[in-house]
Tab-separated table of C-alpha atoms in Angstrom:
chain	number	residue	atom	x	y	z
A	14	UNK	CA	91.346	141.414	12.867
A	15	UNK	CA	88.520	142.457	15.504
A	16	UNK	CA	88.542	139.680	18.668
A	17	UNK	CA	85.199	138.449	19.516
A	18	UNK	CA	83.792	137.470	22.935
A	19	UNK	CA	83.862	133.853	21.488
A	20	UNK	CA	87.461	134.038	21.006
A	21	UNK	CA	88.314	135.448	23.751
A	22	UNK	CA	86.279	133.091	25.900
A	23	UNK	CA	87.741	130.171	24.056
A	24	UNK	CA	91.373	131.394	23.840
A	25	UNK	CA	93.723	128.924	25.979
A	26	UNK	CA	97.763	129.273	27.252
A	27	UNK	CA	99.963	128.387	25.258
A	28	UNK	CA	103.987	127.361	26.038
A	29	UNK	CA	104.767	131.344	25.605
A	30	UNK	CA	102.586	134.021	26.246
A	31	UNK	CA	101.100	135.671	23.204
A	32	UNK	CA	99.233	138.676	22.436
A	33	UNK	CA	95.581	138.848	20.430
A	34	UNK	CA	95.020	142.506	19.200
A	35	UNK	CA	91.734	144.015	18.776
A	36	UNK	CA	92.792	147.742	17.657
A	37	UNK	CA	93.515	151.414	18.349
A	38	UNK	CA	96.499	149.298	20.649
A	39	UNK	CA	94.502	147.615	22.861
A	40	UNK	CA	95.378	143.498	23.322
A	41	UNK	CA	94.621	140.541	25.215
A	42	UNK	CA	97.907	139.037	26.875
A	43	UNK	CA	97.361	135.461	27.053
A	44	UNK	CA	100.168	133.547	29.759
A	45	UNK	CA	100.916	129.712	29.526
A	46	UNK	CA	98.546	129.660	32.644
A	47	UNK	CA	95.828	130.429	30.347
A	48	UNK	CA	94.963	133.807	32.318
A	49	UNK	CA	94.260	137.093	30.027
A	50	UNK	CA	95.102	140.335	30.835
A	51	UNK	CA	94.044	143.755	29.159
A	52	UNK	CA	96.723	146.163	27.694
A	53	UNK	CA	96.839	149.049	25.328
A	54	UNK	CA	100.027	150.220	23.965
A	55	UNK	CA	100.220	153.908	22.955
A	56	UNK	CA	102.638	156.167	22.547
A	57	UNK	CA	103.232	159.705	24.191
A	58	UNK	CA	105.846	162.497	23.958
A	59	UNK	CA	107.727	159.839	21.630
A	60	UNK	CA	108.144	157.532	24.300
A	61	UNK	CA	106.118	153.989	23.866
A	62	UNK	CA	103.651	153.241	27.218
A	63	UNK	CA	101.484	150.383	28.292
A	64	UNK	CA	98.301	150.754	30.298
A	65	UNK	CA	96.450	148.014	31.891
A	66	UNK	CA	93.169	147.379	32.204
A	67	UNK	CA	92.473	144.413	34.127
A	68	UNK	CA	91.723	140.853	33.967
A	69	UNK	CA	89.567	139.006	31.715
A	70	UNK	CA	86.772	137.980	32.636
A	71	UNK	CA	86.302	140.175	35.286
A	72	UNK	CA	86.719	142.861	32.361
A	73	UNK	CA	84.725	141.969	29.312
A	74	UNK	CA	85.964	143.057	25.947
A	75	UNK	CA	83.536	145.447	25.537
A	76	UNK	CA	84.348	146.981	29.135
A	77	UNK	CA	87.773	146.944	27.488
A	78	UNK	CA	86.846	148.617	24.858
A	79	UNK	CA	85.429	151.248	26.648
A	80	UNK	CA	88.308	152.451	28.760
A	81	UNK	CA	90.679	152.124	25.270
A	82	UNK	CA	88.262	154.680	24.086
A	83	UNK	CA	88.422	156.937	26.700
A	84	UNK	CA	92.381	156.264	26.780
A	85	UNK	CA	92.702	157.895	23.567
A	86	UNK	CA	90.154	160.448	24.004
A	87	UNK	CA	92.642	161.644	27.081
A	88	UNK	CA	95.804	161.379	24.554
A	89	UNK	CA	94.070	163.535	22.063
A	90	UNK	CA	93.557	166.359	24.819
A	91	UNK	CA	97.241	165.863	25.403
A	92	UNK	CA	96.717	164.048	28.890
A	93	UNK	CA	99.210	160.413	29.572
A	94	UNK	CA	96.706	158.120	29.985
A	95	UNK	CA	98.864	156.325	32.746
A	96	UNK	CA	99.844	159.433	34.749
A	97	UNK	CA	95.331	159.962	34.436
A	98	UNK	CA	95.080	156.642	35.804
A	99	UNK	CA	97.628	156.956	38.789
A	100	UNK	CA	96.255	160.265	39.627
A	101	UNK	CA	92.663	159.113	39.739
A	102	UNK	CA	94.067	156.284	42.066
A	103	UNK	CA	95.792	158.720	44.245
A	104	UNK	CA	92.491	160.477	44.371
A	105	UNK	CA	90.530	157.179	45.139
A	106	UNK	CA	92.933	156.845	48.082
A	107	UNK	CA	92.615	160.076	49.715
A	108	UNK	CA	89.295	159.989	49.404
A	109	UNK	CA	88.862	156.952	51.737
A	110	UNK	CA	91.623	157.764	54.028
A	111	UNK	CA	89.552	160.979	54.661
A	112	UNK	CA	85.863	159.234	54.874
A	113	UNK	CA	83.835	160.829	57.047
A	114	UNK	CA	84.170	157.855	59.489
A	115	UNK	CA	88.057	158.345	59.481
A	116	UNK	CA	88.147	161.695	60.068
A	117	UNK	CA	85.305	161.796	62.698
A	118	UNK	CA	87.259	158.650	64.811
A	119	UNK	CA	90.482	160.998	64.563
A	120	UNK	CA	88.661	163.939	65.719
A	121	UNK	CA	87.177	161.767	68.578
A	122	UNK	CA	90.712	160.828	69.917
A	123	UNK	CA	91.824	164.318	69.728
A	124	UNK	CA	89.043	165.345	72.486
A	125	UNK	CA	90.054	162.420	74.592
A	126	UNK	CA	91.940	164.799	77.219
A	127	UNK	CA	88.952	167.279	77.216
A	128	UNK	CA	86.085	164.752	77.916
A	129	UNK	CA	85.158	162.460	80.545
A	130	UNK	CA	85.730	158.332	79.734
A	131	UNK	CA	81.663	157.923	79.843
A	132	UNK	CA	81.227	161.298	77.512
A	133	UNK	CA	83.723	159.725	74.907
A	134	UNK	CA	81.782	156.589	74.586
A	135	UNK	CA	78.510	158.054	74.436
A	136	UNK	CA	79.628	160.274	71.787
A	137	UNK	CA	81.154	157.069	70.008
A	138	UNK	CA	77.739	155.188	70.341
A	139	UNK	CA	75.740	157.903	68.783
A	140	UNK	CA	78.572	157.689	66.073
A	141	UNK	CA	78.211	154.114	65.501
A	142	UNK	CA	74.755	153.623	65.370
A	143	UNK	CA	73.503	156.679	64.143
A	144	UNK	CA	76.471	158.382	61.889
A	145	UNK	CA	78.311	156.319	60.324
A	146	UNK	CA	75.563	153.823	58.370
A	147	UNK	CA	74.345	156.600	56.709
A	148	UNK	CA	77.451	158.712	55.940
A	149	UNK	CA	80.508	157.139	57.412
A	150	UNK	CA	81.923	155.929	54.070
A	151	UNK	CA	81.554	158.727	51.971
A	152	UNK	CA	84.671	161.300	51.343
A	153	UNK	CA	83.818	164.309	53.787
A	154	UNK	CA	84.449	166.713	51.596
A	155	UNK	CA	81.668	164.984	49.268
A	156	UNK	CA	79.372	164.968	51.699
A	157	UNK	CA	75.878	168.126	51.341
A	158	UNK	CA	73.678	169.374	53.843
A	159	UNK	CA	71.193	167.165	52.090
A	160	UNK	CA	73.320	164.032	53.049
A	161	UNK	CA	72.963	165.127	56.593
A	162	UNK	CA	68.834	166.171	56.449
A	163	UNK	CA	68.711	162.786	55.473
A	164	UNK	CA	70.170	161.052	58.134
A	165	UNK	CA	68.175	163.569	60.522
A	166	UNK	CA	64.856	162.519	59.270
A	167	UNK	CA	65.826	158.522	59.885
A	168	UNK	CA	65.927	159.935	63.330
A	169	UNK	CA	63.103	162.181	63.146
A	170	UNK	CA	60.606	159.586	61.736
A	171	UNK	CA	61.457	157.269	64.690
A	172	UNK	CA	60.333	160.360	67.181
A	173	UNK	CA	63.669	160.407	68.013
A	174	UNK	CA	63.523	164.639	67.321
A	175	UNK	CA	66.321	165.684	70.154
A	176	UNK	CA	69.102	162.345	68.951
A	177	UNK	CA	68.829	164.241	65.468
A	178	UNK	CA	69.882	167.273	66.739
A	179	UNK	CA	72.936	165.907	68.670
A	180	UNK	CA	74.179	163.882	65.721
A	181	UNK	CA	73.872	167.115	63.737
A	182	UNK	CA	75.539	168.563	66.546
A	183	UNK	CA	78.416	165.845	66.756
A	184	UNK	CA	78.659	166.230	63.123
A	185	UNK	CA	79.358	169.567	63.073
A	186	UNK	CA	81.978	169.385	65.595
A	187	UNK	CA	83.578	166.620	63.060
A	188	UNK	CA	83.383	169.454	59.910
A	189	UNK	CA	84.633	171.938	62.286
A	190	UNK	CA	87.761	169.743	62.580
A	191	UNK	CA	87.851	168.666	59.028
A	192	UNK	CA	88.070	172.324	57.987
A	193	UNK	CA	90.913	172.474	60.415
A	194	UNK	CA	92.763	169.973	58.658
A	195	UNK	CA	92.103	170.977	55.265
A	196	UNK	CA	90.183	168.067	54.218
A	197	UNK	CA	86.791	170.189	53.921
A	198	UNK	CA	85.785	173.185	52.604
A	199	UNK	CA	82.298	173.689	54.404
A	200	UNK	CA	80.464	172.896	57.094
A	201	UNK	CA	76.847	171.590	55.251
A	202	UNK	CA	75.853	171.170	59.353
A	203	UNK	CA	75.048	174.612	59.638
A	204	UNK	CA	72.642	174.744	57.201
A	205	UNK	CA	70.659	172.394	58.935
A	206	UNK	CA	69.533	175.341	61.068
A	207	UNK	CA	65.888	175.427	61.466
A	208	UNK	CA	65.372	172.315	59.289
A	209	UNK	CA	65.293	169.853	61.947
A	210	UNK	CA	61.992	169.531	63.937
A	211	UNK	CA	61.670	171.635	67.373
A	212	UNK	CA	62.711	168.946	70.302
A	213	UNK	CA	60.208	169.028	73.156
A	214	UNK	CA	61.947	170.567	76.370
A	215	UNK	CA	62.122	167.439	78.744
A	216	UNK	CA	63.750	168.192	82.172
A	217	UNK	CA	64.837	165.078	83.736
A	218	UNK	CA	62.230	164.092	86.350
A	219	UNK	CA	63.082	164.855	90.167
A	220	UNK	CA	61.460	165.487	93.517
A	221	UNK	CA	59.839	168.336	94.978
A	222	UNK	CA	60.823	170.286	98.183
A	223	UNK	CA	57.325	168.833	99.361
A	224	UNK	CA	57.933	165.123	98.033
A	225	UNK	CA	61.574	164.858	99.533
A	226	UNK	CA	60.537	163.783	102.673
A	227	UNK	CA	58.421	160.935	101.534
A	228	UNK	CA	61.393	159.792	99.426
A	229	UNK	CA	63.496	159.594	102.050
A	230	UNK	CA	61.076	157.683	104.207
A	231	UNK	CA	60.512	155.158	101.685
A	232	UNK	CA	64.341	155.103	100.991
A	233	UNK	CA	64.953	154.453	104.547
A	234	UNK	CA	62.346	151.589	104.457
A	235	UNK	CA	63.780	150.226	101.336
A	236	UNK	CA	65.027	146.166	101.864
A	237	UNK	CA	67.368	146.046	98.822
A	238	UNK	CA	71.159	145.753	98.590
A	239	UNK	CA	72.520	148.092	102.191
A	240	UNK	CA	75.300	149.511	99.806
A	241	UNK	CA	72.545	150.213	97.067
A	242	UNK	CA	71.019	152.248	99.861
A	243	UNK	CA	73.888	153.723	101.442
A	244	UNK	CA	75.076	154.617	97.239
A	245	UNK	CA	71.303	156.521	96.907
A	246	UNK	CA	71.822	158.498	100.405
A	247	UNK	CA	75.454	159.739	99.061
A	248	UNK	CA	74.215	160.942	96.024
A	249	UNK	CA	71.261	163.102	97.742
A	250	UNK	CA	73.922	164.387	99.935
A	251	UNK	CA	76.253	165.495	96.991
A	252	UNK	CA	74.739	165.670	93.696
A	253	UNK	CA	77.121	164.426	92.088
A	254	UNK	CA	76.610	162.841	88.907
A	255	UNK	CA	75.692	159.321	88.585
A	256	UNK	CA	78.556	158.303	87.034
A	257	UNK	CA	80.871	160.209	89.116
A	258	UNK	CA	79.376	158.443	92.161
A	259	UNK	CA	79.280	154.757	91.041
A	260	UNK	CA	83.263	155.267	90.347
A	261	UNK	CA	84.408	156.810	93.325
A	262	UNK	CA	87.387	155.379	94.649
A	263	UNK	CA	88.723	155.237	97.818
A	264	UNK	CA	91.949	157.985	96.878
A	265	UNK	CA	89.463	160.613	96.379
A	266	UNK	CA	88.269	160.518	99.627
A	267	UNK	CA	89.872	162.618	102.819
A	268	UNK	CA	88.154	162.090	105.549
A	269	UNK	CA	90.587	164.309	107.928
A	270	UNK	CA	89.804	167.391	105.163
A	271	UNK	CA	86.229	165.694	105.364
A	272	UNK	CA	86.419	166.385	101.070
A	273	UNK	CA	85.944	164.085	98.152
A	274	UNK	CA	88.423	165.320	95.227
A	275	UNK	CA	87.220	164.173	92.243
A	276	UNK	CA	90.177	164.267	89.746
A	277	UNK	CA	89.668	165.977	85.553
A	278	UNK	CA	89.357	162.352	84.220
A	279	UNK	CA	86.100	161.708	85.400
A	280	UNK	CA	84.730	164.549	85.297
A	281	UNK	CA	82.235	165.179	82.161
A	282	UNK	CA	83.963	168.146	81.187
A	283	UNK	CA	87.513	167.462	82.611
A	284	UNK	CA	88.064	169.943	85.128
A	285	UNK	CA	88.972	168.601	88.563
A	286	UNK	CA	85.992	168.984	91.403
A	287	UNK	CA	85.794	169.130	94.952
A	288	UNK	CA	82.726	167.811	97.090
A	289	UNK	CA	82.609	169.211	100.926
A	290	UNK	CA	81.478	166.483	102.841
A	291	UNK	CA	78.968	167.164	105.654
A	292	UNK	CA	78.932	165.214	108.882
A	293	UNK	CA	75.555	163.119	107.124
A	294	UNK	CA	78.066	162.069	104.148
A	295	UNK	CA	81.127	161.355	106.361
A	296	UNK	CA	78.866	158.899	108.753
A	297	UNK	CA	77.886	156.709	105.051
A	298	UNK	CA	81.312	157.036	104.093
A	299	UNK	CA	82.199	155.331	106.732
A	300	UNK	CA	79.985	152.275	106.807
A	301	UNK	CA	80.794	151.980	103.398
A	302	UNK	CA	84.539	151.930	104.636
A	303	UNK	CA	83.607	148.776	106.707
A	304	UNK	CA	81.498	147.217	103.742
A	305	UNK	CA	84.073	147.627	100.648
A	306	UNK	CA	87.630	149.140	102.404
A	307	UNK	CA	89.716	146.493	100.966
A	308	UNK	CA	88.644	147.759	96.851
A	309	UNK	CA	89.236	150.237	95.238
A	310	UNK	CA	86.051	151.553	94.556
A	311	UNK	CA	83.801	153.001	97.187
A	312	UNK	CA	80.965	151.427	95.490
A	313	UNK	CA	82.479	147.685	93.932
A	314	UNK	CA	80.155	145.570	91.726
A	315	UNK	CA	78.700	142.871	93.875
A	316	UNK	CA	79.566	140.568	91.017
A	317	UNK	CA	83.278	141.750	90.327
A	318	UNK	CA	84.030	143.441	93.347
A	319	UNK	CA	87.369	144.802	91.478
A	320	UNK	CA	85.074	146.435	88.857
A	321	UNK	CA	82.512	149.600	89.781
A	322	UNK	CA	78.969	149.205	90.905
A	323	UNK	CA	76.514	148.717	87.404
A	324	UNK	CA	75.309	151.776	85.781
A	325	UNK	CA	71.284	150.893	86.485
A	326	UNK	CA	71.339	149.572	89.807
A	327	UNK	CA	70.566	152.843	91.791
A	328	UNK	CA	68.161	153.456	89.078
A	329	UNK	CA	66.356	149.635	89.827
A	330	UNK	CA	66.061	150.589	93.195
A	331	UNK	CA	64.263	153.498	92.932
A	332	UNK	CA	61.868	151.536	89.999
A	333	UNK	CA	61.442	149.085	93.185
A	334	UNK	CA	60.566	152.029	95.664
A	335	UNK	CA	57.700	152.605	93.191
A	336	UNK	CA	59.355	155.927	91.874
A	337	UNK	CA	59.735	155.101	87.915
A	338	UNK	CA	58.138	158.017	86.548
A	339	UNK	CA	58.339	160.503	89.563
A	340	UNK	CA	62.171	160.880	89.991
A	341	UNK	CA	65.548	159.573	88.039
A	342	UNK	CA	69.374	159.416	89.861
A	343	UNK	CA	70.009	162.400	88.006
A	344	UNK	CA	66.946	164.234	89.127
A	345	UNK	CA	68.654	164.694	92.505
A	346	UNK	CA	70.638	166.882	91.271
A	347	UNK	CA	67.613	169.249	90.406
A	348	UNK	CA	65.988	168.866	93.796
A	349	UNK	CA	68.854	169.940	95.642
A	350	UNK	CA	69.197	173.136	93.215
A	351	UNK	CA	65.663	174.203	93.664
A	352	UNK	CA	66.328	173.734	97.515
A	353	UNK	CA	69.672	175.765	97.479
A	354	UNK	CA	68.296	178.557	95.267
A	355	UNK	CA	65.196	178.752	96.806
A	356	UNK	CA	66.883	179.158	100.441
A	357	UNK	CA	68.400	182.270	99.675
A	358	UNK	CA	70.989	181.968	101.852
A	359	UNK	CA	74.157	180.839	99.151
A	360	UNK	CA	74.905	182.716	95.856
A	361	UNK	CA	73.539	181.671	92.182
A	362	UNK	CA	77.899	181.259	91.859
A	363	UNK	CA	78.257	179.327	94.625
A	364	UNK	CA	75.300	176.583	93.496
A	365	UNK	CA	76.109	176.000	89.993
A	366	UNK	CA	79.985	175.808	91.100
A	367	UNK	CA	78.978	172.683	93.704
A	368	UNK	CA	76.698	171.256	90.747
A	369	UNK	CA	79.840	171.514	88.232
A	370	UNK	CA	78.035	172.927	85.673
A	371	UNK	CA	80.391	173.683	82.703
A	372	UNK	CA	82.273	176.986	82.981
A	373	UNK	CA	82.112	178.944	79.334
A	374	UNK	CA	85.747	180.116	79.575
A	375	UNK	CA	87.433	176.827	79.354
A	376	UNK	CA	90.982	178.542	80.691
A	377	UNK	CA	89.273	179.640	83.730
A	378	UNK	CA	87.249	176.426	84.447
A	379	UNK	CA	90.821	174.846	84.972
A	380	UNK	CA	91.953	176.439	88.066
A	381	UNK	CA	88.088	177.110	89.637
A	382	UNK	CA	87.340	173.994	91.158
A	383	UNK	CA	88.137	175.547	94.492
A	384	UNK	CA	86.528	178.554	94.167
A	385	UNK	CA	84.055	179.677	96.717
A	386	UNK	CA	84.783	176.429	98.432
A	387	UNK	CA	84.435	178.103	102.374
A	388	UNK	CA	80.847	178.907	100.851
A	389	UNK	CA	80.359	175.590	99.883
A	390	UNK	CA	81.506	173.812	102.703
A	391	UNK	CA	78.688	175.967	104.797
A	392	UNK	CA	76.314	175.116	102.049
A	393	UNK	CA	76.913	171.096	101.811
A	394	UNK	CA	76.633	170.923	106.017
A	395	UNK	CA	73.466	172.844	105.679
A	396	UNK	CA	72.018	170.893	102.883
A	397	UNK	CA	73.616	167.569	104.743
A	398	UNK	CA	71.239	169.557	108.162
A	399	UNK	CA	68.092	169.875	105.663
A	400	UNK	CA	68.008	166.585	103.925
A	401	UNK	CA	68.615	164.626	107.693
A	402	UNK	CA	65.385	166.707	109.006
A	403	UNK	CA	63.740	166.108	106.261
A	404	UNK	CA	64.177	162.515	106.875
A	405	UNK	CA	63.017	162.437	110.219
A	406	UNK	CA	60.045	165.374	109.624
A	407	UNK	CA	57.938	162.471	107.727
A	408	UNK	CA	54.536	161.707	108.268
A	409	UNK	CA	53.810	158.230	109.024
C-alpha cells in the first residue's frame, strides 16, 4: 500500500525501527527516535544495494519519489544508482575545490616571489571587491565569456571603464593558470577583446619644467610635519615610487657609496634597484638620520614610530600646498623624465633604467639593476644640480 503525506507526517518511533514501503523499493525507515529516513532497495549485477535519499521532512515524499524514479531510470540504462550518486558527489566536490575564487587565491600565492608586497594586495583588493561577488563561487571551468562581460559592465555602468579592464586582465592571468593546471579548458577572457568600452588615457598629473620652480618655493615655505617635507624633497630627488620611499629603511642606505639599494621585495616588479644619491639627497638623508636614526624606517609613522610613514600623508601635504589637481606623488616621477629626456645629455636606456620601468625580458631584468649605473650616478648629481637651482631661481 501507497504512503501518504498524512502518514508519513503522523508516523511516530516505535521500540524497534520499522520500515513503511511505498513501491518500486523505495521506504521510509522509521528509528525509536521517531526520525525517518529515505531508502530504496534495488538490486544490481545480482547483488542487493541500498540508496539513501535523505531525511524526512527535509525530503518530502514526493521529492522522494522523484529521485526513486530517476534511480530506476539509471538501472534500466544499466548505470548503479549508488556508484551515479558517489560520482556526482565526487563531481560536486571538485567543482568547489576548483571555484574560481580557489583557484584565483592559489594563483595569487604562486606570484608572491614575482610581485612587490603593495602589488599583491592591490591585486587581492580588486579580487575581493570586484571578482569574486560576481564569479568567485562558480566552477572555473563553468564559467563563459558572458559571465565575465557581465561583471565588466557592473564596472562599466559605474564609469569605472579602465577597473573593468584590469579585472578582465587579472582574470585572464587566473585562466591562464587554470589551463596550466588542467582545471580549464579556455580562456573566455580573451574574447572580451574589443567588448569592453575604450578607457580614456589619463596620465597621472605632474609638474612642468616651467611650474617646478614654483613648487619648490611653495614646498620650501610649507609649515607642515619637517619629515613630511624632508620625505617630499627625497622623492623629487629620486623618483622613486611612493611606496618605495615611505618604506625605506635605514639598511638600504650607504652613505660612504652615497647609494640607496633597494632590495627585489619591494620593488613592484621584484628586481633589485639602485638609487645614486646626489650631494642634495645625501644632505636630507642626513637630517633625517638625526630625526628617526634609532627606527628602522627612514620615514617612521609619527603615530607608531616602529611602523612606516601612512600611505596619504605626502599626498595631504601637497592638497595643503594648494596642489590637488595640478600634481600627485607619483607625478614626480614624470617631471623628472620630461627634464632628463628633454636635456639631451643621458640616453633614453639610461632614464627608464633610473625610473625602473619593467624590463620585457624578465631573465635579463634580474641581473640589470646596475647597469649603466656610472651614467646614472652623473645623471642623479645633475638632476640633484637642476632641481637645487631651480629652487633658488624662483620669483618672489
Amino acid at each position: 500500500m501507497k504512503l501518504s503525506d498524512t502518514k508519513v507526517r503522523n508516523v511516530k518511533g516505535k521500540e524497534k525501527p520499522y520500515k513503511l514501503t511505498d513501491g518500486g523499493g523505495l521506504f521510509l525507515l522509521v528509528n525509536p527516535n521517531g526520525k525517518k529516513y529515505w531508502r530504496m532497495k534495488y538490486r544490481y549485477l545480482n547483488r542487493e544495494k541500498l540508496l539513501s535519499f535523505g531525511v524526512y521532512p527535509d525530503i518530502s515524499l514526493a521529492d522522494a519519489r522523484e529521485r526513486r524514479d530517476e534511480a530506476r531510470k539509471l538501472k534500466a540504462k544499466g548505470f548503479d544508482p549508488s556508484e551515479h550518486k558517489r560520482q556526482q558527489k565526487e563531481k560536486a566536490l571538485l567543482s568547489a575545490e576548483n571555484s574560481f575564487r580557489n583557484v584565483a587565491i592559489e594563483w595569487h600565492q604562486r606570484q608572491g616571489s614575482k610581485w612587490s608586497a603593495y602589488y599583491g594586495r592591490q591585486i587581492m583588493a580588486r579580487l575581493e571587491k570586484d571578482i569574486f561577488p560576481k564569479i568567485g563561487g562558480k566552477p572555473i571551468h563553468e564559467i563563459t565569456a558572458r559571465d565575465l562581460l557581465r561583471m565588466a559592465n557592473v564596472m562599466q555602468d559605474r564609469d569605472a571603464v579602465e577597473i573593468a579592464h584590469r579585472a578582465v586582465s587579472i582574470c585572464s592571468q587566473v585562466f591562464r593558470y587554470a589551463l596550466l593546471t588542467d582545471r580549464a579548458e579556455n580562456n573566455p577572457a580573451l574574447a572580451l577583446r574589443g567588448a569592453l568600452k575604450t578607457p580614456k588615457v589619463s596620465h597621472y598629473a605632474h609638474l612642468t619644467t616651467n611650474e617646478l620652480p614654483g613648487f619648490l618655493k611653495d614646498l620650501e615655505a610649507y609649515n607642515g610635519g619637517f619629515q613630511t617635507k624632508l620625505a617630499i624633497e627625497l622623492l623629487v630627488l629620486t623618483f622613486v615610487r611612493t611606496t618605495e620611499l615611505r618604506e625605506a629603511t635605514w639598511s638600504e642606505i650607504n652613505f660612504e657609496q652615497a647609494e640607496w639599494r633597494i632590495p627585489a621585495a619591494r620593488m613592484k616588479m621584484r628586481t633589485p634597484h639602485i638609487v645614486p644619491l646626489s650631494k642634495q639627497a645625501l644632505d636630507i638623508l642626513t637630517k633625517l638620520k638625526k630625526l628617526a636614526g634609532k627606527w628602522e624606517h627612514v620615514f617612521p609613522s609619527i603615530q607608531s614610530p616602529r611602523k612606516a610613514m601612512c600611505n596619504n600623508t605626502m599626498l595631504y601635504a601637497l592638497y595643503s600646498m594648494g596642489y590637488k589637481d595640478r600634481t600627485t606623488i607619483h607625478g614626480f616621477r614624470a617631471t623628472a623624465s620630461t627634464v632628463l629626456n628633454e636635456s639631451g645629455l643621458f640616453g633614453h636606456d639610461v632614464i627608464e633604467r633610473q625610473l625602473a620601468h619593467q624590463e620585457r625580458n624578465r631573465v635579463r631584468a634580474a641581473y640589470n639593476h646596475a647597469d649603466y649605473l656610472p651614467e646614472r650616478r652623473k645623471m642623479m648629481q645633475w638632476w640633484g644640480d637642476y632641481v637645487a637651482n631651480a629652487g633658488k631661481n624662483t620669483v618672489g
